[in-house]
GROMACS .gro file of N, CA and C in nm:
model
  192
    1MET      N    1   2.036  -0.676  -1.757
    1MET     CA    2   1.902  -0.631  -1.731
    1MET      C    3   1.864  -0.666  -1.587
    2ARG      N    4   1.800  -0.576  -1.520
    2ARG     CA    5   1.761  -0.595  -1.381
    2ARG      C    6   1.631  -0.674  -1.373
    3GLU      N    7   1.628  -0.770  -1.282
    3GLU     CA    8   1.506  -0.848  -1.263
    3GLU      C    9   1.413  -0.778  -1.166
    4THR      N   10   1.285  -0.801  -1.179
    4THR     CA   11   1.187  -0.749  -1.084
    4THR      C   12   1.206  -0.820  -0.952
    5THR      N   13   1.212  -0.743  -0.844
    5THR     CA   14   1.238  -0.802  -0.713
    5THR      C   15   1.112  -0.822  -0.631
    6LYS      N   16   1.006  -0.753  -0.667
    6LYS     CA   17   0.881  -0.752  -0.589
    6LYS      C   18   0.904  -0.692  -0.451
    7GLU      N   19   1.016  -0.622  -0.433
    7GLU     CA   20   1.048  -0.561  -0.304
    7GLU      C   21   1.010  -0.413  -0.299
    8SER      N   22   1.018  -0.343  -0.410
    8SER     CA   23   0.989  -0.200  -0.408
    8SER      C   24   0.837  -0.178  -0.412
    9PRO      N   25   0.792  -0.063  -0.361
    9PRO     CA   26   0.649  -0.034  -0.366
    9PRO      C   27   0.593  -0.035  -0.508
   10VAL      N   28   0.669   0.017  -0.604
   10VAL     CA   29   0.621   0.021  -0.743
   10VAL      C   30   0.605  -0.121  -0.795
   11ASP      N   31   0.699  -0.211  -0.763
   11ASP     CA   32   0.689  -0.350  -0.807
   11ASP      C   33   0.567  -0.420  -0.748
   12ARG      N   34   0.525  -0.377  -0.628
   12ARG     CA   35   0.408  -0.438  -0.564
   12ARG      C   36   0.278  -0.370  -0.605
   13GLY      N   37   0.284  -0.274  -0.697
   13GLY     CA   38   0.164  -0.205  -0.743
   13GLY      C   39   0.128  -0.086  -0.658
   14GLU      N   40   0.220  -0.040  -0.572
   14GLU     CA   41   0.196   0.077  -0.489
   14GLU      C   42   0.262   0.198  -0.553
   15VAL      N   43   0.199   0.314  -0.538
   15VAL     CA   44   0.255   0.438  -0.592
   15VAL      C   45   0.252   0.545  -0.483
   16GLU      N   46   0.345   0.638  -0.490
   16GLU     CA   47   0.346   0.751  -0.397
   16GLU      C   48   0.292   0.873  -0.470
   17LEU      N   49   0.200   0.945  -0.404
   17LEU     CA   50   0.144   1.064  -0.464
   17LEU      C   51   0.092   1.156  -0.355
   18PRO      N   52   0.080   1.285  -0.385
   18PRO     CA   53   0.024   1.376  -0.285
   18PRO      C   54  -0.125   1.349  -0.266
   19GLY      N   55  -0.169   1.357  -0.142
   19GLY     CA   56  -0.311   1.332  -0.116
   19GLY      C   57  -0.341   1.336   0.032
   20ARG      N   58  -0.447   1.268   0.072
   20ARG     CA   59  -0.490   1.264   0.212
   20ARG      C   60  -0.504   1.118   0.253
   21CYS      N   61  -0.445   1.085   0.367
   21CYS     CA   62  -0.453   0.948   0.421
   21CYS      C   63  -0.599   0.915   0.449
   22GLN      N   64  -0.644   0.801   0.402
   22GLN     CA   65  -0.784   0.762   0.421
   22GLN      C   66  -0.809   0.704   0.559
   23VAL      N   67  -0.704   0.688   0.639
   23VAL     CA   68  -0.721   0.635   0.774
   23VAL      C   69  -0.721   0.749   0.876
   24CYS      N   70  -0.613   0.831   0.877
   24CYS     CA   71  -0.601   0.935   0.979
   24CYS      C   72  -0.629   1.075   0.927
   25GLY      N   73  -0.636   1.094   0.794
   25GLY     CA   74  -0.668   1.223   0.737
   25GLY      C   75  -0.549   1.316   0.717
   26ALA      N   76  -0.427   1.270   0.746
   26ALA     CA   77  -0.309   1.354   0.727
   26ALA      C   78  -0.289   1.385   0.579
   27GLU      N   79  -0.255   1.512   0.551
   27GLU     CA   80  -0.229   1.553   0.413
   27GLU      C   81  -0.080   1.546   0.386
   28GLY      N   82  -0.045   1.513   0.261
   28GLY     CA   83   0.095   1.505   0.222
   28GLY      C   84   0.115   1.387   0.129
   29LYS      N   85   0.237   1.334   0.131
   29LYS     CA   86   0.268   1.220   0.045
   29LYS      C   87   0.195   1.097   0.097
   30THR      N   88   0.125   1.028   0.010
   30THR     CA   89   0.055   0.906   0.048
   30THR      C   90   0.107   0.790  -0.036
   31ILE      N   91   0.091   0.672   0.018
   31ILE     CA   92   0.122   0.549  -0.054
   31ILE      C   93  -0.012   0.490  -0.094
   32ALA      N   94  -0.033   0.477  -0.223
   32ALA     CA   95  -0.162   0.431  -0.274
   32ALA      C   96  -0.147   0.296  -0.343
   33VAL      N   97  -0.248   0.212  -0.327
   33VAL     CA   98  -0.255   0.084  -0.396
   33VAL      C   99  -0.383   0.089  -0.479
   34PRO      N  100  -0.372   0.136  -0.604
   34PRO     CA  101  -0.492   0.159  -0.685
   34PRO      C  102  -0.580   0.036  -0.704
   35SER      N  103  -0.524  -0.083  -0.704
   35SER     CA  104  -0.603  -0.204  -0.727
   35SER      C  105  -0.674  -0.255  -0.603
   36ALA      N  106  -0.644  -0.198  -0.485
   36ALA     CA  107  -0.704  -0.244  -0.360
   36ALA      C  108  -0.832  -0.167  -0.329
   37PRO      N  109  -0.924  -0.229  -0.255
   37PRO     CA  110  -1.044  -0.156  -0.213
   37PRO      C  111  -1.009  -0.053  -0.105
   38PRO      N  112  -1.088   0.053  -0.090
   38PRO     CA  113  -1.061   0.153   0.013
   38PRO      C  114  -1.065   0.092   0.152
   39PRO      N  115  -0.988   0.137   0.246
   39PRO     CA  116  -0.890   0.243   0.231
   39PRO      C  117  -0.767   0.192   0.157
   40ASN      N  118  -0.726   0.267   0.055
   40ASN     CA  119  -0.610   0.226  -0.023
   40ASN      C  120  -0.510   0.339  -0.043
   41GLU      N  121  -0.523   0.448   0.035
   41GLU     CA  122  -0.426   0.556   0.037
   41GLU      C  123  -0.388   0.581   0.182
   42PHE      N  124  -0.258   0.563   0.212
   42PHE     CA  125  -0.210   0.574   0.349
   42PHE      C  126  -0.093   0.670   0.359
   43CYS      N  127  -0.082   0.743   0.472
   43CYS     CA  128   0.040   0.817   0.500
   43CYS      C  129   0.145   0.713   0.540
   44ALA      N  130   0.270   0.753   0.551
   44ALA     CA  131   0.377   0.657   0.582
   44ALA      C  132   0.349   0.583   0.714
   45ARG      N  133   0.301   0.655   0.814
   45ARG     CA  134   0.276   0.593   0.945
   45ARG      C  135   0.163   0.490   0.938
   46CYS      N  136   0.055   0.524   0.874
   46CYS     CA  137  -0.058   0.431   0.864
   46CYS      C  138  -0.027   0.315   0.768
   47ALA      N  139   0.059   0.339   0.669
   47ALA     CA  140   0.095   0.232   0.577
   47ALA      C  141   0.162   0.118   0.651
   48ILE      N  142   0.245   0.152   0.749
   48ILE     CA  143   0.312   0.047   0.827
   48ILE      C  144   0.209  -0.030   0.910
   49GLU      N  145   0.118   0.043   0.973
   49GLU     CA  146   0.020  -0.021   1.061
   49GLU      C  147  -0.090  -0.095   0.985
   50TYR      N  148  -0.148  -0.030   0.887
   50TYR     CA  149  -0.265  -0.086   0.819
   50TYR      C  150  -0.233  -0.155   0.688
   51GLY      N  151  -0.128  -0.115   0.621
   51GLY     CA  152  -0.094  -0.173   0.493
   51GLY      C  153  -0.063  -0.321   0.502
   52GLU      N  154   0.012  -0.361   0.605
   52GLU     CA  155   0.045  -0.501   0.623
   52GLU      C  156  -0.080  -0.582   0.656
   53ALA      N  157  -0.170  -0.524   0.735
   53ALA     CA  158  -0.294  -0.593   0.770
   53ALA      C  159  -0.381  -0.611   0.646
   54ALA      N  160  -0.386  -0.510   0.561
   54ALA     CA  161  -0.464  -0.519   0.438
   54ALA      C  162  -0.406  -0.625   0.345
   55ALA      N  163  -0.274  -0.633   0.338
   55ALA     CA  164  -0.210  -0.734   0.253
   55ALA      C  165  -0.238  -0.874   0.307
   56ALA      N  166  -0.240  -0.891   0.438
   56ALA     CA  167  -0.270  -1.021   0.497
   56ALA      C  168  -0.414  -1.061   0.468
   57ASP      N  169  -0.506  -0.965   0.476
   57ASP     CA  170  -0.646  -0.994   0.444
   57ASP      C  171  -0.661  -1.038   0.300
   58GLU      N  172  -0.589  -0.972   0.210
   58GLU     CA  173  -0.596  -1.006   0.068
   58GLU      C  174  -0.542  -1.147   0.044
   59ASP      N  175  -0.434  -1.183   0.113
   59ASP     CA  176  -0.377  -1.317   0.098
   59ASP      C  177  -0.475  -1.424   0.146
   60GLU      N  178  -0.549  -1.395   0.255
   60GLU     CA  179  -0.646  -1.491   0.307
   60GLU      C  180  -0.758  -1.512   0.207
   61GLU      N  181  -0.800  -1.406   0.137
   61GLU     CA  182  -0.907  -1.419   0.039
   61GLU      C  183  -0.866  -1.505  -0.078
   62LEU      N  184  -0.738  -1.498  -0.116
   62LEU     CA  185  -0.689  -1.576  -0.228
   62LEU      C  186  -0.679  -1.724  -0.193
   63GLY      N  187  -0.653  -1.753  -0.067
   63GLY     CA  188  -0.644  -1.893  -0.022
   63GLY      C  189  -0.515  -1.959  -0.064
   64PRO      N  190  -0.494  -2.084  -0.020
   64PRO     CA  191  -0.370  -2.155  -0.052
   64PRO      C  192  -0.366  -2.206  -0.193
   0.00000   0.00000   0.00000
């Protein structure tokens, strides 16, 4: 049986679906994090730039 790696987007609670990027407005495949506050749908380019920043903000809120 395969263990969860927490490395894939699905394991981290991210899903890919057609839509519009909430940052730049590009239409197409988006990476969405349904449990996160908006903006939570990013195109691949914005996901790299903003997704990591959003994850860092979430970690700071949780604290040590």
